[in-house]
Amino acid sequence: MSFEKFELHAKIMACVQTAGYKVPTPIQLESIPPIMEGRDVMGIAQTGTGKTAAFVLPILQRLMQGSRGYVRALIIAPTRELSEQTHNAIRQLGRRTNLRSASIYGGVNINGQINKLRRNVEIISACPGRLLDHIVRGTVDLSKVEVLVLDEADHMFDMGFLPDIRKIVKRLPAKRQTLLFSATMPEDIRLLANDLLINPVNIKIGHTVPVETVTHRFYPVQMDTKINLLKDILDKTDMDSVLVFTRTKSRAKSVALQLDKSGYKVTSLHGNLTQQKRQQSLDGFRDGRYAIMVATDIAARGIDVTRISHVINYDMPETTDAYTHRIGRTGRADKTGDAFTFVTGEDLGLAHSLKKVLGEKLEYQSVDGLTISMLIDRAPSRRNSRGNGGKPNNGRKLFSPQARANSRPKQRSFDSSNRSQWAH
Ligand code: AMP
């Protein structure tokens, strides 16, 4: 099955080819036809499944017909990074269409956005707060919007955006097409969908469990030895690009600082940084200048860096859904990835829930005599099925030789004497 079947405009098809998309992903296969028919769609899809193109392509197709010069499609997303990413996807897939798009989010000067909106755009990719600012100032006109997309709706709910979204929706024509995408379907999103969608086509791709292409491993650890465990894993595991999650902004900053001092090529992404700094971190991580990025959930939500080989949950996420989202940063677009999660005594409740979700895919690692499997449910620890993780690093491109030389911590509590425990 190829993209030809959708009978997209030749200018859009040319961009699909340039993007290197050969066959549609399952979410694209299922959602592009009904969206092109003008139906409302509720899509439950995991991150990294190609859902951006699933709504961007039909929107571009629709906008090729009809007048230009006013806002006809509005995409609302929870974070600046996701909003920017969607804007980039529109630019990439719509390059030859001459359709204009703008990304609208806070943390940057509003005047540039006002100027951009004055020059007339057909598509807006926005975060709710700043979009409301523009509505209040009268600098955006949404009265002719034909398509509304709510992306990562569950996260908009988590972040308290639903009231803002309802205010924005009041500014839109009642007669419109509405598409809602979410990785999970909590009750509040179901209610929102009931209110906003008319006779929607329901599409569910996979279950709300982490993508199949990811291997999951739990490491038992004590809070004060996490940093040593992290360095040990970074040194001994064959990794391309690593995203490390912490629970708070200050921990993201401090973990990044500690790694930096030890000579690792690391950056951080969290809400205390200016938008410019956030973009620099993300760009540096994306183009490989930084092999490691330490981030909080909010900051890393929705980011699309295709080559992330490992996600490390330095701090356990708050919920199983949050785990799904973090892990969705790796194993994207059919690549494989590894997810390592540090589990302290406090995290055992959630570890148990995750074990149920992950089932057979979960592997346990013993560290310094600690075995998580015994703590969770006395299940025997399993051998690593992907073969490579846990082995000493063969020097693949994670660190420059100099950085590696500098990266040896002075004191190591997880030293070579423990290696047998790592190298199953
Ligand atoms: P998304 O889930 O929209 O964030 O997409 C994840 C990644 O998959 C992005 O890097 C897309 O460019 C890529 N992608 C989307 N659709 C396809 C496709 N049909 N073939 C290959 N890659 C794709």
Coordinates of C-alpha atoms and ligand atoms in Angstrom, one line a residue, residues 3 20-25 28 47-53 85 304 306 332-333, ligand 1:
F3 CA 0.7 7.0 -0.6
G20 CA 11.3 9.8 2.3
Y21 CA 7.9 8.4 3.3
K22 CA 7.5 5.2 1.3
V23 CA 4.5 3.5 2.8
P24 CA 1.9 5.0 5.1
T25 CA 2.0 4.1 8.8
Q28 CA -2.0 7.3 8.4
T47 CA 3.7 8.7 20.0
G48 CA 6.1 8.2 17.2
T49 CA 3.5 6.5 15.0
G50 CA 3.4 9.2 12.3
K51 CA 0.2 10.9 13.5
T52 CA 1.4 14.4 12.6
A53 CA 1.4 13.6 8.9
Q85 CA 7.5 20.4 15.3
D304 CA 10.6 14.1 17.7
T306 CA 14.2 10.0 15.5
R332 CA 10.2 6.0 16.7
A333 CA 9.3 5.3 13.1
Ligands
AMP1 P1 5.0 11.6 14.7 O1 4.4 10.4 15.4 O2 4.1 12.3 13.8 O3 5.8 12.4 15.6 O4 6.1 11.0 13.6 C1 7.3 10.3 14.0 C2 8.3 10.3 12.9 O5 7.9 9.4 11.9 C3 8.6 11.6 12.3 O6 10.0 11.8 12.2 C4 8.0 11.5 10.9 O7 8.7 12.3 10.0 C5 8.2 10.1 10.6 N1 7.1 9.6 9.7 C6 5.8 9.9 9.6 N2 5.2 9.2 8.7 C7 6.1 8.4 8.1 C8 6.1 7.4 7.0 N3 4.9 7.2 6.4 N4 7.2 6.8 6.7 C9 8.3 7.0 7.4 N5 8.5 7.9 8.4 C10 7.4 8.6 8.7

